[in-house]
Amino acid sequence: MKSLLGSVPLYVGLQKAVGAHRVRYLALERLDLKDGDVILDVGCGPAYYFDRLPNVKYYGFDTSERYIDHARKQFGARGEFRCEIFTEEHLPDLPPVDKVILMGLLHHLTDEQCRHLLDLSARALAPTGEVMSIDPTFEPKQNPIAKWMSANDRGEHVRHPEGFVALAKESFGDIEGEIVNDITRVPTTTWLMRMRKPLVTAGN
């Protein structure tokens, strides 16, 4: 399955067949992006939602060469796409970031990897910036199909909402979350989390 999802058409087709793209679009709406915003998109994949962004200064990172090649061909004139892991070395090259987007990424990372990424995201932010993450999750009353989808996701670290929040609290002073389980075609349960008021800055 992982090799099949390396194909951009198959990946995007599956996203839209399941309806997962609707959750990504909802996350972008919640961010209320504006022209001129600086966007850092970690784990951007092929960035098939790029056309929904306003006129922003965009930096996308992903480790899939196929995904980044596709994004560069489609949107490279309007954004910067890097086939790299986002690390501390990138921070000096970025202007203060208004919005960090983590679309379906945290549940692929261990707790320690999440802590590191959220710390980097907080340090990249402008003082009034925010981070948005979306990930599959579990909840007591979720649809059995949605529970199966979360349990069998490619990510090996699907957490309950409390687990995501606990990690976020180490880097952010203001955290809001909501469960979305009614907009996809196939039943899924997704945790949308907004993180503001970074506890660390680029100088720390």
JSON list of C-alpha atoms in Angstrom, two decimals:
[
{"chain": "A", "resi": 1, "resn": "MET", "atom": "CA", "xyz": [0.00, 0.00, 0.00]},
{"chain": "A", "resi": 2, "resn": "LYS", "atom": "CA", "xyz": [2.81, 2.43, 0.89]},
{"chain": "A", "resi": 3, "resn": "SER", "atom": "CA", "xyz": [4.38, 2.00, -2.55]},
{"chain": "A", "resi": 4, "resn": "LEU", "atom": "CA", "xyz": [1.02, 2.57, -4.24]},
{"chain": "A", "resi": 5, "resn": "LEU", "atom": "CA", "xyz": [0.45, 5.76, -2.26]},
{"chain": "A", "resi": 6, "resn": "GLY", "atom": "CA", "xyz": [3.80, 7.00, -3.54]},
{"chain": "A", "resi": 7, "resn": "SER", "atom": "CA", "xyz": [1.93, 7.61, -6.80]},
{"chain": "A", "resi": 8, "resn": "VAL", "atom": "CA", "xyz": [0.51, 11.11, -6.72]},
{"chain": "A", "resi": 9, "resn": "PRO", "atom": "CA", "xyz": [-2.67, 10.33, -8.75]},
{"chain": "A", "resi": 10, "resn": "LEU", "atom": "CA", "xyz": [-3.43, 7.31, -6.55]},
{"chain": "A", "resi": 11, "resn": "TYR", "atom": "CA", "xyz": [-2.76, 9.23, -3.34]},
{"chain": "A", "resi": 12, "resn": "VAL", "atom": "CA", "xyz": [-4.93, 12.20, -4.32]},
{"chain": "A", "resi": 13, "resn": "GLY", "atom": "CA", "xyz": [-7.59, 9.89, -5.75]},
{"chain": "A", "resi": 14, "resn": "LEU", "atom": "CA", "xyz": [-7.78, 7.94, -2.49]},
{"chain": "A", "resi": 15, "resn": "GLN", "atom": "CA", "xyz": [-7.93, 11.15, -0.45]},
{"chain": "A", "resi": 16, "resn": "LYS", "atom": "CA", "xyz": [-10.89, 12.35, -2.48]},
{"chain": "A", "resi": 17, "resn": "ALA", "atom": "CA", "xyz": [-12.61, 8.95, -2.60]},
{"chain": "A", "resi": 18, "resn": "VAL", "atom": "CA", "xyz": [-12.56, 8.71, 1.18]},
{"chain": "A", "resi": 19, "resn": "GLY", "atom": "CA", "xyz": [-13.32, 12.43, 1.56]},
{"chain": "A", "resi": 20, "resn": "ALA", "atom": "CA", "xyz": [-10.17, 13.19, 3.55]},
{"chain": "A", "resi": 21, "resn": "HIS", "atom": "CA", "xyz": [-9.59, 16.25, 1.36]},
{"chain": "A", "resi": 22, "resn": "ARG", "atom": "CA", "xyz": [-12.64, 17.84, 2.97]},
{"chain": "A", "resi": 23, "resn": "VAL", "atom": "CA", "xyz": [-10.93, 17.79, 6.36]},
{"chain": "A", "resi": 24, "resn": "ARG", "atom": "CA", "xyz": [-7.88, 19.53, 4.88]},
{"chain": "A", "resi": 25, "resn": "TYR", "atom": "CA", "xyz": [-10.08, 22.16, 3.27]},
{"chain": "A", "resi": 26, "resn": "LEU", "atom": "CA", "xyz": [-11.87, 22.68, 6.60]},
{"chain": "A", "resi": 27, "resn": "ALA", "atom": "CA", "xyz": [-8.54, 23.14, 8.37]},
{"chain": "A", "resi": 28, "resn": "LEU", "atom": "CA", "xyz": [-7.54, 25.80, 5.83]},
{"chain": "A", "resi": 29, "resn": "GLU", "atom": "CA", "xyz": [-10.87, 27.59, 6.36]},
{"chain": "A", "resi": 30, "resn": "ARG", "atom": "CA", "xyz": [-10.33, 27.56, 10.13]},
{"chain": "A", "resi": 31, "resn": "LEU", "atom": "CA", "xyz": [-6.94, 29.25, 9.64]},
{"chain": "A", "resi": 32, "resn": "ASP", "atom": "CA", "xyz": [-8.52, 32.22, 7.85]},
{"chain": "A", "resi": 33, "resn": "LEU", "atom": "CA", "xyz": [-5.48, 32.72, 5.63]},
{"chain": "A", "resi": 34, "resn": "LYS", "atom": "CA", "xyz": [-4.86, 36.13, 4.10]},
{"chain": "A", "resi": 35, "resn": "ASP", "atom": "CA", "xyz": [-2.79, 37.56, 1.25]},
{"chain": "A", "resi": 36, "resn": "GLY", "atom": "CA", "xyz": [0.77, 38.10, 2.41]},
{"chain": "A", "resi": 37, "resn": "ASP", "atom": "CA", "xyz": [0.74, 35.45, 5.15]},
{"chain": "A", "resi": 38, "resn": "VAL", "atom": "CA", "xyz": [3.89, 33.37, 5.54]},
{"chain": "A", "resi": 39, "resn": "ILE", "atom": "CA", "xyz": [2.96, 29.67, 5.50]},
{"chain": "A", "resi": 40, "resn": "LEU", "atom": "CA", "xyz": [5.13, 26.76, 6.60]},
{"chain": "A", "resi": 41, "resn": "ASP", "atom": "CA", "xyz": [3.65, 23.43, 5.49]},
{"chain": "A", "resi": 42, "resn": "VAL", "atom": "CA", "xyz": [5.53, 20.47, 6.98]},
{"chain": "A", "resi": 43, "resn": "GLY", "atom": "CA", "xyz": [4.63, 17.15, 5.38]},
{"chain": "A", "resi": 44, "resn": "CYS", "atom": "CA", "xyz": [3.01, 18.95, 2.46]},
{"chain": "A", "resi": 45, "resn": "GLY", "atom": "CA", "xyz": [2.91, 15.91, 0.17]},
{"chain": "A", "resi": 46, "resn": "PRO", "atom": "CA", "xyz": [1.87, 16.94, -3.36]},
{"chain": "A", "resi": 47, "resn": "ALA", "atom": "CA", "xyz": [0.10, 20.00, -1.87]},
{"chain": "A", "resi": 48, "resn": "TYR", "atom": "CA", "xyz": [-3.02, 19.33, -3.90]},
{"chain": "A", "resi": 49, "resn": "TYR", "atom": "CA", "xyz": [-4.86, 21.96, -1.83]},
{"chain": "A", "resi": 50, "resn": "PHE", "atom": "CA", "xyz": [-2.44, 24.73, -2.88]},
{"chain": "A", "resi": 51, "resn": "ASP", "atom": "CA", "xyz": [-4.94, 26.42, -5.20]},
{"chain": "A", "resi": 52, "resn": "ARG", "atom": "CA", "xyz": [-7.15, 27.07, -2.18]},
{"chain": "A", "resi": 53, "resn": "LEU", "atom": "CA", "xyz": [-4.52, 29.28, -0.59]},
{"chain": "A", "resi": 54, "resn": "PRO", "atom": "CA", "xyz": [-4.56, 33.07, -1.10]},
{"chain": "A", "resi": 55, "resn": "ASN", "atom": "CA", "xyz": [-1.48, 34.93, -2.34]},
{"chain": "A", "resi": 56, "resn": "VAL", "atom": "CA", "xyz": [0.86, 33.76, 0.43]},
{"chain": "A", "resi": 57, "resn": "LYS", "atom": "CA", "xyz": [4.60, 33.25, 0.88]},
{"chain": "A", "resi": 58, "resn": "TYR", "atom": "CA", "xyz": [4.72, 29.46, 1.06]},
{"chain": "A", "resi": 59, "resn": "TYR", "atom": "CA", "xyz": [7.37, 26.99, 2.20]},
{"chain": "A", "resi": 60, "resn": "GLY", "atom": "CA", "xyz": [6.56, 23.30, 1.83]},
{"chain": "A", "resi": 61, "resn": "PHE", "atom": "CA", "xyz": [8.63, 20.40, 3.16]},
{"chain": "A", "resi": 62, "resn": "ASP", "atom": "CA", "xyz": [8.21, 16.70, 2.45]},
{"chain": "A", "resi": 63, "resn": "THR", "atom": "CA", "xyz": [10.52, 13.69, 2.23]},
{"chain": "A", "resi": 64, "resn": "SER", "atom": "CA", "xyz": [8.83, 12.16, -0.82]},
{"chain": "A", "resi": 65, "resn": "GLU", "atom": "CA", "xyz": [10.66, 13.08, -4.00]},
{"chain": "A", "resi": 66, "resn": "ARG", "atom": "CA", "xyz": [7.62, 12.17, -6.11]},
{"chain": "A", "resi": 67, "resn": "TYR", "atom": "CA", "xyz": [5.33, 14.42, -4.11]},
{"chain": "A", "resi": 68, "resn": "ILE", "atom": "CA", "xyz": [7.72, 17.36, -4.15]},
{"chain": "A", "resi": 69, "resn": "ASP", "atom": "CA", "xyz": [8.41, 16.98, -7.88]},
{"chain": "A", "resi": 70, "resn": "HIS", "atom": "CA", "xyz": [4.67, 17.06, -8.52]},
{"chain": "A", "resi": 71, "resn": "ALA", "atom": "CA", "xyz": [4.18, 20.11, -6.30]},
{"chain": "A", "resi": 72, "resn": "ARG", "atom": "CA", "xyz": [7.04, 21.96, -7.98]},
{"chain": "A", "resi": 73, "resn": "LYS", "atom": "CA", "xyz": [5.61, 21.25, -11.45]},
{"chain": "A", "resi": 74, "resn": "GLN", "atom": "CA", "xyz": [2.14, 22.37, -10.43]},
{"chain": "A", "resi": 75, "resn": "PHE", "atom": "CA", "xyz": [2.83, 25.26, -8.07]},
{"chain": "A", "resi": 76, "resn": "GLY", "atom": "CA", "xyz": [6.56, 25.93, -8.03]},
{"chain": "A", "resi": 77, "resn": "ALA", "atom": "CA", "xyz": [6.22, 29.44, -9.42]},
{"chain": "A", "resi": 78, "resn": "ARG", "atom": "CA", "xyz": [4.10, 30.41, -6.38]},
{"chain": "A", "resi": 79, "resn": "GLY", "atom": "CA", "xyz": [5.80, 28.53, -3.57]},
{"chain": "A", "resi": 80, "resn": "GLU", "atom": "CA", "xyz": [9.04, 26.97, -2.40]},
{"chain": "A", "resi": 81, "resn": "PHE", "atom": "CA", "xyz": [9.02, 23.19, -2.12]},
{"chain": "A", "resi": 82, "resn": "ARG", "atom": "CA", "xyz": [11.87, 21.28, -0.50]},
{"chain": "A", "resi": 83, "resn": "CYS", "atom": "CA", "xyz": [12.44, 17.53, -0.47]},
{"chain": "A", "resi": 84, "resn": "GLU", "atom": "CA", "xyz": [13.95, 17.62, 3.01]},
{"chain": "A", "resi": 85, "resn": "ILE", "atom": "CA", "xyz": [13.16, 17.04, 6.66]},
{"chain": "A", "resi": 86, "resn": "PHE", "atom": "CA", "xyz": [12.37, 20.36, 8.32]},
{"chain": "A", "resi": 87, "resn": "THR", "atom": "CA", "xyz": [15.09, 20.96, 10.91]},
{"chain": "A", "resi": 88, "resn": "GLU", "atom": "CA", "xyz": [16.50, 23.65, 13.15]},
{"chain": "A", "resi": 89, "resn": "GLU", "atom": "CA", "xyz": [18.97, 24.59, 10.40]},
{"chain": "A", "resi": 90, "resn": "HIS", "atom": "CA", "xyz": [16.06, 25.93, 8.33]},
{"chain": "A", "resi": 91, "resn": "LEU", "atom": "CA", "xyz": [14.86, 28.42, 10.94]},
{"chain": "A", "resi": 92, "resn": "PRO", "atom": "CA", "xyz": [17.31, 31.24, 10.07]},
{"chain": "A", "resi": 93, "resn": "ASP", "atom": "CA", "xyz": [16.22, 31.06, 6.41]},
{"chain": "A", "resi": 94, "resn": "LEU", "atom": "CA", "xyz": [12.54, 31.64, 7.20]},
{"chain": "A", "resi": 95, "resn": "PRO", "atom": "CA", "xyz": [10.80, 34.94, 7.89]},
{"chain": "A", "resi": 96, "resn": "PRO", "atom": "CA", "xyz": [8.51, 34.92, 10.94]},
{"chain": "A", "resi": 97, "resn": "VAL", "atom": "CA", "xyz": [5.78, 32.41, 10.07]},
{"chain": "A", "resi": 98, "resn": "ASP", "atom": "CA", "xyz": [2.09, 33.30, 10.40]},
{"chain": "A", "resi": 99, "resn": "LYS", "atom": "CA", "xyz": [0.72, 29.78, 10.01]},
{"chain": "A", "resi": 100, "resn": "VAL", "atom": "CA", "xyz": [2.30, 26.35, 10.32]},
{"chain": "A", "resi": 101, "resn": "ILE", "atom": "CA", "xyz": [0.32, 23.51, 8.72]},
{"chain": "A", "resi": 102, "resn": "LEU", "atom": "CA", "xyz": [0.80, 19.90, 9.83]},
{"chain": "A", "resi": 103, "resn": "MET", "atom": "CA", "xyz": [-1.64, 17.93, 7.68]},
{"chain": "A", "resi": 104, "resn": "GLY", "atom": "CA", "xyz": [-1.81, 14.33, 8.86]},
{"chain": "A", "resi": 105, "resn": "LEU", "atom": "CA", "xyz": [1.77, 14.29, 10.13]},
{"chain": "A", "resi": 106, "resn": "LEU", "atom": "CA", "xyz": [1.88, 13.97, 13.92]},
{"chain": "A", "resi": 107, "resn": "HIS", "atom": "CA", "xyz": [0.38, 10.48, 14.00]},
{"chain": "A", "resi": 108, "resn": "HIS", "atom": "CA", "xyz": [3.35, 9.26, 11.94]},
{"chain": "A", "resi": 109, "resn": "LEU", "atom": "CA", "xyz": [5.79, 10.52, 14.58]},
{"chain": "A", "resi": 110, "resn": "THR", "atom": "CA", "xyz": [6.86, 9.19, 17.95]},
{"chain": "A", "resi": 111, "resn": "ASP", "atom": "CA", "xyz": [6.26, 11.33, 21.02]},
{"chain": "A", "resi": 112, "resn": "GLU", "atom": "CA", "xyz": [9.86, 12.53, 20.96]},
{"chain": "A", "resi": 113, "resn": "GLN", "atom": "CA", "xyz": [9.67, 13.37, 17.25]},
{"chain": "A", "resi": 114, "resn": "CYS", "atom": "CA", "xyz": [6.42, 15.26, 17.85]},
{"chain": "A", "resi": 115, "resn": "ARG", "atom": "CA", "xyz": [7.98, 17.25, 20.69]},
{"chain": "A", "resi": 116, "resn": "HIS", "atom": "CA", "xyz": [10.87, 18.21, 18.44]},
{"chain": "A", "resi": 117, "resn": "LEU", "atom": "CA", "xyz": [8.67, 19.23, 15.52]},
{"chain": "A", "resi": 118, "resn": "LEU", "atom": "CA", "xyz": [6.25, 21.21, 17.68]},
{"chain": "A", "resi": 119, "resn": "ASP", "atom": "CA", "xyz": [9.18, 22.97, 19.34]},
{"chain": "A", "resi": 120, "resn": "LEU", "atom": "CA", "xyz": [10.58, 23.90, 15.91]},
{"chain": "A", "resi": 121, "resn": "SER", "atom": "CA", "xyz": [7.14, 25.05, 14.77]},
{"chain": "A", "resi": 122, "resn": "ALA", "atom": "CA", "xyz": [6.76, 27.27, 17.84]},
{"chain": "A", "resi": 123, "resn": "ARG", "atom": "CA", "xyz": [10.18, 28.79, 17.27]},
{"chain": "A", "resi": 124, "resn": "ALA", "atom": "CA", "xyz": [9.36, 29.49, 13.62]},
{"chain": "A", "resi": 125, "resn": "LEU", "atom": "CA", "xyz": [6.17, 31.39, 14.46]},
{"chain": "A", "resi": 126, "resn": "ALA", "atom": "CA", "xyz": [5.61, 35.10, 14.58]},
{"chain": "A", "resi": 127, "resn": "PRO", "atom": "CA", "xyz": [4.34, 36.12, 18.05]},
{"chain": "A", "resi": 128, "resn": "THR", "atom": "CA", "xyz": [0.73, 36.11, 16.82]},
{"chain": "A", "resi": 129, "resn": "GLY", "atom": "CA", "xyz": [1.14, 33.02, 14.61]},
{"chain": "A", "resi": 130, "resn": "GLU", "atom": "CA", "xyz": [-0.53, 29.67, 15.02]},
{"chain": "A", "resi": 131, "resn": "VAL", "atom": "CA", "xyz": [-0.13, 26.01, 14.13]},
{"chain": "A", "resi": 132, "resn": "MET", "atom": "CA", "xyz": [-2.88, 23.79, 12.74]},
{"chain": "A", "resi": 133, "resn": "SER", "atom": "CA", "xyz": [-2.61, 20.00, 12.81]},
{"chain": "A", "resi": 134, "resn": "ILE", "atom": "CA", "xyz": [-5.04, 17.32, 11.67]},
{"chain": "A", "resi": 135, "resn": "ASP", "atom": "CA", "xyz": [-4.71, 13.64, 12.51]},
{"chain": "A", "resi": 136, "resn": "PRO", "atom": "CA", "xyz": [-6.87, 10.53, 12.85]},
{"chain": "A", "resi": 137, "resn": "THR", "atom": "CA", "xyz": [-7.86, 9.86, 16.45]},
{"chain": "A", "resi": 138, "resn": "PHE", "atom": "CA", "xyz": [-9.99, 7.72, 18.71]},
{"chain": "A", "resi": 139, "resn": "GLU", "atom": "CA", "xyz": [-13.04, 8.65, 20.74]},
{"chain": "A", "resi": 140, "resn": "PRO", "atom": "CA", "xyz": [-15.39, 6.48, 22.82]},
{"chain": "A", "resi": 141, "resn": "LYS", "atom": "CA", "xyz": [-18.49, 6.86, 20.63]},
{"chain": "A", "resi": 142, "resn": "GLN", "atom": "CA", "xyz": [-16.90, 6.83, 17.20]},
{"chain": "A", "resi": 143, "resn": "ASN", "atom": "CA", "xyz": [-18.37, 4.88, 14.30]},
{"chain": "A", "resi": 144, "resn": "PRO", "atom": "CA", "xyz": [-16.93, 1.32, 14.15]},
{"chain": "A", "resi": 145, "resn": "ILE", "atom": "CA", "xyz": [-15.69, 1.95, 10.62]},
{"chain": "A", "resi": 146, "resn": "ALA", "atom": "CA", "xyz": [-14.00, 5.17, 11.76]},
{"chain": "A", "resi": 147, "resn": "LYS", "atom": "CA", "xyz": [-12.39, 3.27, 14.63]},
{"chain": "A", "resi": 148, "resn": "TRP", "atom": "CA", "xyz": [-11.09, 0.67, 12.18]},
{"chain": "A", "resi": 149, "resn": "MET", "atom": "CA", "xyz": [-9.76, 3.43, 9.90]},
{"chain": "A", "resi": 150, "resn": "SER", "atom": "CA", "xyz": [-7.86, 5.02, 12.79]},
{"chain": "A", "resi": 151, "resn": "ALA", "atom": "CA", "xyz": [-6.51, 1.69, 14.03]},
{"chain": "A", "resi": 152, "resn": "ASN", "atom": "CA", "xyz": [-5.32, 0.69, 10.57]},
{"chain": "A", "resi": 153, "resn": "ASP", "atom": "CA", "xyz": [-3.89, 4.01, 9.42]},
{"chain": "A", "resi": 154, "resn": "ARG", "atom": "CA", "xyz": [-0.37, 3.96, 7.94]},
{"chain": "A", "resi": 155, "resn": "GLY", "atom": "CA", "xyz": [0.71, 6.12, 10.86]},
{"chain": "A", "resi": 156, "resn": "GLU", "atom": "CA", "xyz": [1.84, 4.04, 13.82]},
{"chain": "A", "resi": 157, "resn": "HIS", "atom": "CA", "xyz": [1.15, 6.68, 16.47]},
{"chain": "A", "resi": 158, "resn": "VAL", "atom": "CA", "xyz": [-2.56, 7.50, 16.27]},
{"chain": "A", "resi": 159, "resn": "ARG", "atom": "CA", "xyz": [-3.42, 9.02, 19.66]},
{"chain": "A", "resi": 160, "resn": "HIS", "atom": "CA", "xyz": [-6.47, 10.01, 21.62]},
{"chain": "A", "resi": 161, "resn": "PRO", "atom": "CA", "xyz": [-7.03, 13.79, 21.64]},
{"chain": "A", "resi": 162, "resn": "GLU", "atom": "CA", "xyz": [-5.57, 14.02, 25.14]},
{"chain": "A", "resi": 163, "resn": "GLY", "atom": "CA", "xyz": [-2.32, 12.56, 23.86]},
{"chain": "A", "resi": 164, "resn": "PHE", "atom": "CA", "xyz": [-1.98, 15.17, 21.12]},
{"chain": "A", "resi": 165, "resn": "VAL", "atom": "CA", "xyz": [-2.85, 17.98, 23.55]},
{"chain": "A", "resi": 166, "resn": "ALA", "atom": "CA", "xyz": [-0.31, 16.81, 26.13]},
{"chain": "A", "resi": 167, "resn": "LEU", "atom": "CA", "xyz": [2.46, 17.02, 23.54]},
{"chain": "A", "resi": 168, "resn": "ALA", "atom": "CA", "xyz": [1.30, 20.43, 22.32]},
{"chain": "A", "resi": 169, "resn": "LYS", "atom": "CA", "xyz": [1.25, 21.87, 25.84]},
{"chain": "A", "resi": 170, "resn": "GLU", "atom": "CA", "xyz": [5.02, 21.53, 26.01]},
{"chain": "A", "resi": 171, "resn": "SER", "atom": "CA", "xyz": [5.44, 24.21, 23.32]},
{"chain": "A", "resi": 172, "resn": "PHE", "atom": "CA", "xyz": [2.23, 26.28, 23.30]},
{"chain": "A", "resi": 173, "resn": "GLY", "atom": "CA", "xyz": [0.21, 28.20, 25.86]},
{"chain": "A", "resi": 174, "resn": "ASP", "atom": "CA", "xyz": [-3.11, 28.21, 23.98]},
{"chain": "A", "resi": 175, "resn": "ILE", "atom": "CA", "xyz": [-4.50, 25.02, 22.48]},
{"chain": "A", "resi": 176, "resn": "GLU", "atom": "CA", "xyz": [-7.92, 24.40, 20.96]},
{"chain": "A", "resi": 177, "resn": "GLY", "atom": "CA", "xyz": [-9.15, 21.16, 19.45]},
{"chain": "A", "resi": 178, "resn": "GLU", "atom": "CA", "xyz": [-12.20, 19.68, 17.85]},
{"chain": "A", "resi": 179, "resn": "ILE", "atom": "CA", "xyz": [-13.23, 16.26, 16.63]},
{"chain": "A", "resi": 180, "resn": "VAL", "atom": "CA", "xyz": [-14.51, 16.12, 13.06]},
{"chain": "A", "resi": 181, "resn": "ASN", "atom": "CA", "xyz": [-16.41, 12.97, 12.16]},
{"chain": "A", "resi": 182, "resn": "ASP", "atom": "CA", "xyz": [-19.21, 14.00, 9.81]},
{"chain": "A", "resi": 183, "resn": "ILE", "atom": "CA", "xyz": [-17.75, 15.39, 6.58]},
{"chain": "A", "resi": 184, "resn": "THR", "atom": "CA", "xyz": [-15.89, 12.49, 4.94]},
{"chain": "A", "resi": 185, "resn": "ARG", "atom": "CA", "xyz": [-17.46, 9.98, 2.57]},
{"chain": "A", "resi": 186, "resn": "VAL", "atom": "CA", "xyz": [-16.11, 7.01, 4.51]},
{"chain": "A", "resi": 187, "resn": "PRO", "atom": "CA", "xyz": [-16.58, 7.38, 8.29]},
{"chain": "A", "resi": 188, "resn": "THR", "atom": "CA", "xyz": [-13.43, 8.77, 9.89]},
{"chain": "A", "resi": 189, "resn": "THR", "atom": "CA", "xyz": [-12.60, 10.55, 13.13]},
{"chain": "A", "resi": 190, "resn": "THR", "atom": "CA", "xyz": [-10.13, 13.43, 12.86]},
{"chain": "A", "resi": 191, "resn": "TRP", "atom": "CA", "xyz": [-8.61, 15.67, 15.53]},
{"chain": "A", "resi": 192, "resn": "LEU", "atom": "CA", "xyz": [-8.12, 19.28, 14.45]},
{"chain": "A", "resi": 193, "resn": "MET", "atom": "CA", "xyz": [-5.80, 21.12, 16.82]},
{"chain": "A", "resi": 194, "resn": "ARG", "atom": "CA", "xyz": [-4.90, 24.82, 16.83]},
{"chain": "A", "resi": 195, "resn": "MET", "atom": "CA", "xyz": [-1.85, 25.89, 18.79]},
{"chain": "A", "resi": 196, "resn": "ARG", "atom": "CA", "xyz": [-1.04, 29.50, 19.67]},
{"chain": "A", "resi": 197, "resn": "LYS", "atom": "CA", "xyz": [1.13, 31.51, 22.09]},
{"chain": "A", "resi": 198, "resn": "PRO", "atom": "CA", "xyz": [4.44, 29.73, 21.58]},
{"chain": "A", "resi": 199, "resn": "LEU", "atom": "CA", "xyz": [6.37, 29.14, 24.78]},
{"chain": "A", "resi": 200, "resn": "VAL", "atom": "CA", "xyz": [9.66, 29.35, 22.90]},
{"chain": "A", "resi": 201, "resn": "THR", "atom": "CA", "xyz": [10.96, 31.74, 20.24]},
{"chain": "A", "resi": 202, "resn": "ALA", "atom": "CA", "xyz": [13.50, 31.57, 17.44]},
{"chain": "A", "resi": 203, "resn": "GLY", "atom": "CA", "xyz": [16.18, 32.92, 19.77]},
{"chain": "A", "resi": 204, "resn": "ASN", "atom": "CA", "xyz": [15.76, 30.16, 22.35]}
]
